[in-house]
Amino acid sequence: MLRDFSAQALFMGLLTAFVGFASSFAVVLHGLAGVGASEAQAASGLMALSVSMGICAIVLSTVTRLPVSIAWSTPGAALLASSGAVEGGFATAVGGFLVCAALIVVAGLWKPLGRMVAAIPATLANAMLSGVLIGLCFAPVKAVAFDPRLGLPIVLAWALVGSINRLYAVPAALLAFIGVLAFGVDIPAGALAGLADSLLPRPEFVTPAFTVAGLVGIALPLFIVTMASQNIPGIAVLKVNDYTPNPGPLFATTGLFSLFSAPFGGHAVNLAAITAAMCAGSDAHPDPAKRYWAAINAGIFYVIFGLAAGAVTAFVSLAPPILIEAVAGLALISAFAASALNAFREPESREAAAVTFLVTASGVSLAGISGAFWGLVAGGLMLALARFTARRRA
């Protein structure tokens, strides 16, 4: 195994971990805070996710000898941000995380559940996802309106670097955010001194609470978004690169690691999609049989980055919240564009997709259950009605 190690795979692993962490940690922090996590709990959740997905990538890539990249559920974090605080606080959200993780395990081990998830119309799943994402995608505009001196450098860095290489657009926006924070924000005296204390990892155990609102409003939408937007595309990326993974065990393993991270605030880990292409492609190694080391190295660096999550969270908290939301929104624009395009691609399901999108994007919670669930229900009923009417006419 050590004979397959290469400097090329080491570099690609570092690049994968940096892009994966830097491009979306802001989404994770915003999502956890959105469902009631304190700053310490959000830092703990970020650490738990990063460490869990790092170890998961190491284990799966070592066992399968495939470049299995693991990520946190970025769409899931955006879902949490749009859901808002649930009755019962963060403990209820953690209960939802645990149920979601259990469902992912079952989906991997029990094929009928996996087929049920796959049977959800892709147009409706994409419409729900785009409805979840659109709120955060407004944040860059709001940041510029809040203070052009602070918001514009972040947006311009993203646009200029993205026009050259889309992969580095969000890391560039993050670097611009750091520059704005360092030179444009008045940092209270003594605030930086607290960063040293935050370097020590501090996991925060949260006793879960299980409620109907947590199950229907968080667990089920989080499960659907994670499976449809992350796990299934992750398998597709491996297949495109001529690998033949067995999806069930991979899904189940990510579910197990999600179970481990949930009590410490982590919402879900899953197969990666974008960063999976980095580890599975020829840039990781000319020999496809040796590319699994890129995913192993990425896992190692994810663990290292995760242990610094407290310092990252403390540093980010020094800036006005709208600025880090802007970075999160920029990270999600491409995902929003892709999901919106796929949602409205088919003419026969376009109205149902529109209903799903609008109900989800409204952010309205009914009976304590988030709009994402109701959007999927409303769109599903609309699609069923359209199909029933079409059959009657035939």
Short mmCIF file of C-alpha atoms in Angstrom, two decimals:
data_model
loop_
_atom_site.label_atom_id
_atom_site.label_comp_id
_atom_site.label_asym_id
_atom_site.label_seq_id
_atom_site.Cartn_x
_atom_site.Cartn_y
_atom_site.Cartn_z
CA MET A 1 0.00 0.00 0.00
CA LEU A 2 2.78 2.45 0.90
CA ARG A 3 4.33 1.78 -2.51
CA ASP A 4 1.31 3.49 -4.06
CA PHE A 5 1.96 6.74 -2.17
CA SER A 6 3.08 9.69 -4.29
CA ALA A 7 3.86 13.37 -3.88
CA GLN A 8 1.24 14.10 -6.55
CA ALA A 9 -1.46 12.39 -4.48
CA LEU A 10 -0.26 14.24 -1.38
CA PHE A 11 -0.59 17.62 -3.07
CA MET A 12 -4.00 16.78 -4.52
CA GLY A 13 -5.16 15.57 -1.11
CA LEU A 14 -4.10 18.85 0.50
CA LEU A 15 -5.76 20.87 -2.27
CA THR A 16 -8.96 18.82 -1.99
CA ALA A 17 -9.17 19.29 1.76
CA PHE A 18 -8.44 23.01 1.54
CA VAL A 19 -11.04 23.61 -1.17
CA GLY A 20 -13.61 21.42 0.58
CA PHE A 21 -13.13 23.07 3.96
CA ALA A 22 -12.59 26.68 2.88
CA SER A 23 -15.37 26.77 0.32
CA SER A 24 -18.21 25.76 2.60
CA PHE A 25 -17.35 25.91 6.31
CA ALA A 26 -19.18 29.24 6.42
CA VAL A 27 -22.34 27.48 5.23
CA VAL A 28 -21.99 24.91 8.00
CA LEU A 29 -21.50 27.51 10.73
CA HIS A 30 -24.45 29.55 9.46
CA GLY A 31 -26.65 26.46 9.23
CA LEU A 32 -25.87 25.24 12.75
CA ALA A 33 -26.42 28.71 14.17
CA GLY A 34 -29.70 28.85 12.27
CA VAL A 35 -31.12 25.91 14.22
CA GLY A 36 -30.06 27.30 17.58
CA ALA A 37 -26.42 26.30 18.09
CA SER A 38 -24.29 28.57 20.26
CA GLU A 39 -20.87 29.66 19.00
CA ALA A 40 -19.22 26.87 21.02
CA GLN A 41 -21.71 24.27 19.74
CA ALA A 42 -21.26 25.42 16.13
CA ALA A 43 -17.46 25.13 16.52
CA SER A 44 -17.91 21.66 18.00
CA GLY A 45 -20.19 20.65 15.12
CA LEU A 46 -17.70 21.92 12.53
CA MET A 47 -14.91 20.00 14.26
CA ALA A 48 -16.97 16.80 14.56
CA LEU A 49 -17.95 16.92 10.89
CA SER A 50 -14.42 17.58 9.65
CA VAL A 51 -12.84 14.89 11.83
CA SER A 52 -15.59 12.36 11.00
CA MET A 53 -15.42 12.88 7.27
CA GLY A 54 -11.61 12.76 7.37
CA ILE A 55 -11.53 9.43 9.21
CA CYS A 56 -14.36 8.11 7.02
CA ALA A 57 -12.41 8.96 3.86
CA ILE A 58 -9.30 7.28 5.24
CA VAL A 59 -11.19 4.11 6.19
CA LEU A 60 -13.22 3.75 2.99
CA SER A 61 -10.34 4.57 0.64
CA THR A 62 -8.00 2.18 2.47
CA VAL A 63 -10.49 -0.69 2.49
CA THR A 64 -11.82 -0.29 -1.06
CA ARG A 65 -8.63 1.08 -2.69
CA LEU A 66 -10.89 3.57 -4.42
CA PRO A 67 -10.58 7.39 -4.20
CA VAL A 68 -13.65 7.78 -1.98
CA SER A 69 -13.89 11.46 -1.05
CA ILE A 70 -16.12 12.43 1.87
CA ALA A 71 -17.67 15.82 2.61
CA TRP A 72 -20.16 17.37 4.96
CA SER A 73 -23.62 17.98 3.56
CA THR A 74 -23.37 21.54 2.29
CA PRO A 75 -26.95 21.54 0.93
CA GLY A 76 -28.02 20.10 4.27
CA ALA A 77 -26.36 23.00 6.10
CA ALA A 78 -28.14 25.43 3.79
CA LEU A 79 -31.38 23.64 4.62
CA LEU A 80 -30.75 24.19 8.32
CA ALA A 81 -30.07 27.89 7.72
CA SER A 82 -33.41 28.24 5.93
CA SER A 83 -35.33 26.16 8.49
CA GLY A 84 -34.71 28.46 11.44
CA ALA A 85 -34.74 27.53 15.11
CA VAL A 86 -36.96 24.59 16.01
CA GLU A 87 -39.05 24.16 19.12
CA GLY A 88 -36.83 22.59 21.74
CA GLY A 89 -33.70 24.35 20.53
CA PHE A 90 -30.49 22.81 19.27
CA ALA A 91 -31.11 19.59 21.20
CA THR A 92 -34.10 18.92 18.95
CA ALA A 93 -31.97 19.62 15.87
CA VAL A 94 -29.37 17.12 17.12
CA GLY A 95 -32.14 14.56 17.52
CA GLY A 96 -33.02 15.20 13.87
CA PHE A 97 -29.36 14.74 12.89
CA LEU A 98 -29.30 11.34 14.59
CA VAL A 99 -32.50 10.19 12.86
CA CYS A 100 -31.13 11.38 9.50
CA ALA A 101 -27.91 9.45 10.09
CA ALA A 102 -29.87 6.32 10.97
CA LEU A 103 -31.92 6.68 7.78
CA ILE A 104 -28.72 6.93 5.70
CA VAL A 105 -27.46 3.71 7.30
CA VAL A 106 -30.75 1.97 6.56
CA ALA A 107 -30.76 3.30 2.98
CA GLY A 108 -27.35 1.72 2.49
CA LEU A 109 -28.25 -1.63 4.02
CA TRP A 110 -31.91 -1.95 3.00
CA LYS A 111 -32.37 -1.55 -0.75
CA PRO A 112 -36.11 -0.70 -0.72
CA LEU A 113 -35.44 2.55 1.16
CA GLY A 114 -32.65 3.43 -1.22
CA ARG A 115 -35.00 2.81 -4.14
CA MET A 116 -37.66 5.01 -2.51
CA VAL A 117 -35.20 7.90 -2.30
CA ALA A 118 -34.15 7.33 -5.91
CA ALA A 119 -37.86 7.33 -6.89
CA ILE A 120 -38.38 10.92 -5.70
CA PRO A 121 -38.77 12.92 -8.92
CA ALA A 122 -35.48 14.64 -9.65
CA THR A 123 -37.30 17.82 -10.65
CA LEU A 124 -38.95 18.11 -7.23
CA ALA A 125 -35.77 17.27 -5.32
CA ASN A 126 -33.91 19.94 -7.28
CA ALA A 127 -36.75 22.43 -6.80
CA MET A 128 -36.63 21.87 -3.04
CA LEU A 129 -32.86 22.30 -3.04
CA SER A 130 -32.98 25.51 -5.08
CA GLY A 131 -35.68 26.87 -2.76
CA VAL A 132 -33.44 26.10 0.22
CA LEU A 133 -30.40 27.73 -1.38
CA ILE A 134 -31.90 30.94 -2.74
CA GLY A 135 -32.13 32.68 0.63
CA LEU A 136 -28.41 32.34 1.28
CA CYS A 137 -27.60 33.30 -2.31
CA PHE A 138 -29.10 36.74 -1.60
CA ALA A 139 -26.48 37.33 1.11
CA PRO A 140 -23.70 38.69 -1.16
CA VAL A 141 -26.08 41.37 -2.48
CA LYS A 142 -27.15 42.22 1.06
CA ALA A 143 -23.50 42.43 2.15
CA VAL A 144 -22.73 44.98 -0.56
CA ALA A 145 -25.81 46.98 0.45
CA PHE A 146 -24.78 46.73 4.12
CA ASP A 147 -21.37 48.29 3.44
CA PRO A 148 -19.86 48.37 -0.08
CA ARG A 149 -16.37 48.83 1.37
CA LEU A 150 -16.68 45.48 3.10
CA GLY A 151 -18.94 43.50 0.78
CA LEU A 152 -17.59 44.47 -2.66
CA PRO A 153 -14.02 43.13 -2.19
CA ILE A 154 -15.44 39.71 -1.30
CA VAL A 155 -17.77 39.60 -4.31
CA LEU A 156 -15.15 40.97 -6.71
CA ALA A 157 -12.53 38.45 -5.56
CA TRP A 158 -15.02 35.64 -6.17
CA ALA A 159 -16.00 36.96 -9.62
CA LEU A 160 -12.49 37.73 -10.87
CA VAL A 161 -10.84 34.51 -9.72
CA GLY A 162 -13.88 32.49 -10.75
CA SER A 163 -13.62 33.82 -14.30
CA ILE A 164 -10.16 32.21 -14.44
CA ASN A 165 -10.74 29.04 -12.41
CA ARG A 166 -14.09 28.34 -10.74
CA LEU A 167 -12.47 25.91 -8.31
CA TYR A 168 -10.61 28.73 -6.54
CA ALA A 169 -13.38 31.32 -6.59
CA VAL A 170 -14.71 30.69 -3.08
CA PRO A 171 -11.25 30.32 -1.47
CA ALA A 172 -10.43 33.69 -3.07
CA ALA A 173 -13.59 35.16 -1.55
CA LEU A 174 -12.55 33.72 1.80
CA LEU A 175 -9.12 35.35 1.53
CA ALA A 176 -10.84 38.64 0.68
CA PHE A 177 -13.04 38.18 3.75
CA ILE A 178 -9.92 37.73 5.90
CA GLY A 179 -8.43 40.89 4.38
CA VAL A 180 -11.62 42.86 5.00
CA LEU A 181 -11.75 41.60 8.57
CA ALA A 182 -8.11 42.49 9.18
CA PHE A 183 -8.15 45.96 7.63
CA GLY A 184 -11.76 47.10 7.45
CA VAL A 185 -13.46 45.95 10.64
CA ASP A 186 -12.93 47.50 14.05
CA ILE A 187 -11.93 44.57 16.24
CA PRO A 188 -12.56 45.10 19.97
CA ALA A 189 -9.51 45.32 22.18
CA GLY A 190 -8.52 41.93 23.54
CA ALA A 191 -10.63 39.99 21.03
CA LEU A 192 -7.61 38.50 19.29
CA ALA A 193 -6.25 37.27 22.60
CA GLY A 194 -9.20 34.92 22.84
CA LEU A 195 -8.17 33.23 19.59
CA ALA A 196 -5.26 31.53 21.36
CA ASP A 197 -7.64 29.94 23.84
CA SER A 198 -9.81 28.62 21.01
CA LEU A 199 -6.92 26.67 19.45
CA LEU A 200 -7.58 23.83 21.87
CA PRO A 201 -10.36 21.57 20.50
CA ARG A 202 -13.43 21.68 22.74
CA PRO A 203 -16.11 19.16 21.74
CA GLU A 204 -19.55 20.03 23.09
CA PHE A 205 -21.80 17.04 23.74
CA VAL A 206 -25.47 17.83 23.14
CA THR A 207 -28.11 15.55 24.64
CA PRO A 208 -30.54 14.94 21.77
CA ALA A 209 -34.28 15.53 22.01
CA PHE A 210 -36.67 13.72 19.68
CA THR A 211 -39.83 15.46 18.55
CA VAL A 212 -42.19 15.22 15.60
CA ALA A 213 -41.07 18.67 14.45
CA GLY A 214 -37.43 17.57 14.56
CA LEU A 215 -38.21 14.39 12.66
CA VAL A 216 -40.38 15.89 9.92
CA GLY A 217 -38.86 19.37 9.76
CA ILE A 218 -35.18 18.46 9.98
CA ALA A 219 -34.44 14.72 9.73
CA LEU A 220 -36.48 13.86 6.63
CA PRO A 221 -35.58 16.92 4.49
CA LEU A 222 -31.93 16.61 5.57
CA PHE A 223 -31.94 12.92 4.61
CA ILE A 224 -33.52 13.59 1.20
CA VAL A 225 -31.21 16.51 0.38
CA THR A 226 -28.10 14.60 1.50
CA MET A 227 -28.96 11.47 -0.47
CA ALA A 228 -30.22 13.21 -3.62
CA SER A 229 -27.66 16.04 -3.76
CA GLN A 230 -24.54 14.40 -2.36
CA ASN A 231 -24.49 10.61 -2.03
CA ILE A 232 -26.03 9.68 -5.36
CA PRO A 233 -23.98 12.25 -7.37
CA GLY A 234 -20.89 11.09 -5.46
CA ILE A 235 -21.37 7.57 -6.81
CA ALA A 236 -21.90 9.02 -10.29
CA VAL A 237 -18.57 10.88 -10.16
CA LEU A 238 -16.71 7.68 -9.30
CA LYS A 239 -18.41 5.83 -12.15
CA VAL A 240 -17.59 8.60 -14.63
CA ASN A 241 -13.93 8.08 -13.71
CA ASP A 242 -14.23 4.33 -14.45
CA TYR A 243 -14.57 3.08 -10.89
CA THR A 244 -17.26 0.57 -9.94
CA PRO A 245 -18.14 1.12 -6.26
CA ASN A 246 -20.82 -0.79 -4.37
CA PRO A 247 -23.06 2.11 -3.23
CA GLY A 248 -24.78 0.42 -0.29
CA PRO A 249 -21.76 -0.07 2.00
CA LEU A 250 -20.48 3.42 1.18
CA PHE A 251 -23.82 5.01 2.09
CA ALA A 252 -24.07 2.97 5.29
CA THR A 253 -20.55 3.91 6.37
CA THR A 254 -21.17 7.62 5.87
CA GLY A 255 -24.34 7.18 7.93
CA LEU A 256 -22.35 5.57 10.76
CA PHE A 257 -19.87 8.43 10.84
CA SER A 258 -22.79 10.85 10.79
CA LEU A 259 -24.08 9.05 13.89
CA PHE A 260 -20.72 9.59 15.58
CA SER A 261 -20.63 13.32 14.79
CA ALA A 262 -24.30 14.14 15.52
CA PRO A 263 -24.11 14.26 19.37
CA PHE A 264 -21.33 16.83 19.02
CA GLY A 265 -23.34 19.04 16.66
CA GLY A 266 -22.52 17.60 13.23
CA HIS A 267 -25.50 17.40 10.88
CA ALA A 268 -24.34 14.85 8.25
CA VAL A 269 -21.34 13.55 6.33
CA ASN A 270 -21.68 11.98 2.91
CA LEU A 271 -19.93 11.13 -0.33
CA ALA A 272 -18.39 14.18 -1.94
CA ALA A 273 -19.28 15.25 -5.46
CA ILE A 274 -17.10 18.20 -6.58
CA THR A 275 -14.02 17.28 -4.55
CA ALA A 276 -14.55 13.63 -5.52
CA ALA A 277 -13.66 14.58 -9.08
CA MET A 278 -10.37 16.06 -7.84
CA CYS A 279 -9.27 12.84 -6.17
CA ALA A 280 -10.65 10.50 -8.84
CA GLY A 281 -9.20 12.36 -11.83
CA SER A 282 -5.84 12.05 -13.56
CA ASP A 283 -4.44 15.05 -11.67
CA ALA A 284 -4.33 12.88 -8.55
CA HIS A 285 -2.15 10.25 -10.26
CA PRO A 286 -1.69 8.92 -13.80
CA ASP A 287 -2.44 5.41 -12.54
CA PRO A 288 -6.13 5.06 -11.51
CA ALA A 289 -5.21 2.25 -9.12
CA LYS A 290 -3.07 4.63 -7.04
CA ARG A 291 -5.44 7.60 -6.80
CA TYR A 292 -6.98 6.35 -3.56
CA TRP A 293 -4.01 7.91 -1.77
CA ALA A 294 -5.30 11.36 -2.74
CA ALA A 295 -8.54 10.68 -0.83
CA ILE A 296 -6.59 9.27 2.13
CA ASN A 297 -4.40 12.38 2.25
CA ALA A 298 -7.46 14.61 1.98
CA GLY A 299 -8.92 12.78 4.97
CA ILE A 300 -5.78 13.40 7.01
CA PHE A 301 -5.86 17.12 6.25
CA TYR A 302 -9.60 17.30 7.02
CA VAL A 303 -8.84 15.98 10.50
CA ILE A 304 -6.12 18.61 10.95
CA PHE A 305 -8.41 21.42 9.78
CA GLY A 306 -11.19 20.13 12.00
CA LEU A 307 -9.04 20.33 15.12
CA ALA A 308 -8.62 24.05 14.39
CA ALA A 309 -12.39 24.60 14.04
CA GLY A 310 -12.60 26.51 17.34
CA ALA A 311 -10.09 29.10 16.19
CA VAL A 312 -11.81 29.38 12.79
CA THR A 313 -15.18 29.97 14.44
CA ALA A 314 -13.78 32.51 16.90
CA PHE A 315 -12.06 34.43 14.10
CA VAL A 316 -15.17 34.48 11.91
CA SER A 317 -17.28 35.76 14.82
CA LEU A 318 -15.26 38.99 14.86
CA ALA A 319 -16.87 40.12 11.59
CA PRO A 320 -20.42 41.33 10.96
CA PRO A 321 -22.51 38.16 10.35
CA ILE A 322 -23.60 39.34 6.89
CA LEU A 323 -20.02 39.10 5.61
CA ILE A 324 -19.57 35.41 6.38
CA GLU A 325 -23.10 34.82 5.07
CA ALA A 326 -21.93 36.46 1.84
CA VAL A 327 -19.07 33.97 1.56
CA ALA A 328 -21.54 31.15 2.21
CA GLY A 329 -23.91 32.52 -0.42
CA LEU A 330 -21.16 32.76 -3.02
CA ALA A 331 -20.23 29.14 -2.30
CA LEU A 332 -23.78 28.08 -3.12
CA ILE A 333 -24.46 30.05 -6.31
CA SER A 334 -23.29 27.30 -8.66
CA ALA A 335 -25.30 24.71 -6.73
CA PHE A 336 -28.37 26.95 -6.92
CA ALA A 337 -27.94 27.46 -10.67
CA ALA A 338 -27.60 23.74 -11.32
CA SER A 339 -30.53 22.75 -9.13
CA ALA A 340 -32.81 25.46 -10.59
CA LEU A 341 -31.92 24.41 -14.13
CA ASN A 342 -32.67 20.76 -13.39
CA ALA A 343 -35.86 21.64 -11.51
CA PHE A 344 -37.49 23.40 -14.45
CA ARG A 345 -36.03 21.36 -17.28
CA GLU A 346 -39.09 19.14 -17.88
CA PRO A 347 -42.23 20.98 -19.16
CA GLU A 348 -44.69 18.42 -17.76
CA SER A 349 -43.45 18.84 -14.19
CA ARG A 350 -42.61 22.54 -14.34
CA GLU A 351 -45.65 23.75 -12.37
CA ALA A 352 -45.13 21.15 -9.65
CA ALA A 353 -41.47 22.16 -9.44
CA ALA A 354 -42.50 25.81 -9.20
CA VAL A 355 -44.86 25.02 -6.32
CA THR A 356 -42.12 23.08 -4.53
CA PHE A 357 -39.64 25.90 -5.05
CA LEU A 358 -41.99 28.67 -3.91
CA VAL A 359 -43.26 26.89 -0.80
CA THR A 360 -39.70 25.97 0.19
CA ALA A 361 -38.27 29.41 -0.56
CA SER A 362 -41.03 31.11 1.43
CA GLY A 363 -39.39 29.87 4.60
CA VAL A 364 -42.80 29.44 6.19
CA SER A 365 -43.04 26.78 8.90
CA LEU A 366 -46.37 25.10 9.52
CA ALA A 367 -47.01 23.10 12.71
CA GLY A 368 -43.38 23.67 13.59
CA ILE A 369 -42.23 21.88 10.42
CA SER A 370 -39.95 23.65 7.94
CA GLY A 371 -41.01 24.82 4.51
CA ALA A 372 -38.66 22.34 2.77
CA PHE A 373 -40.85 19.42 3.80
CA TRP A 374 -44.08 21.19 2.90
CA GLY A 375 -42.62 22.26 -0.43
CA LEU A 376 -41.87 18.67 -1.33
CA VAL A 377 -45.36 17.59 -0.21
CA ALA A 378 -47.10 20.38 -2.14
CA GLY A 379 -45.09 19.73 -5.27
CA GLY A 380 -45.68 15.99 -5.01
CA LEU A 381 -49.44 16.50 -4.72
CA MET A 382 -49.38 18.91 -7.67
CA LEU A 383 -47.45 16.41 -9.78
CA ALA A 384 -49.78 13.55 -8.81
CA LEU A 385 -52.82 15.67 -9.69
CA ALA A 386 -51.34 16.57 -13.09
CA ARG A 387 -50.60 12.93 -13.88
CA PHE A 388 -54.06 11.79 -12.74
CA THR A 389 -55.72 14.43 -14.93
CA ALA A 390 -53.58 13.44 -17.91
CA ARG A 391 -54.58 9.78 -17.51
CA ARG A 392 -58.26 10.68 -17.31
CA ARG A 393 -58.00 12.71 -20.50
CA ALA A 394 -56.26 9.84 -22.24
#
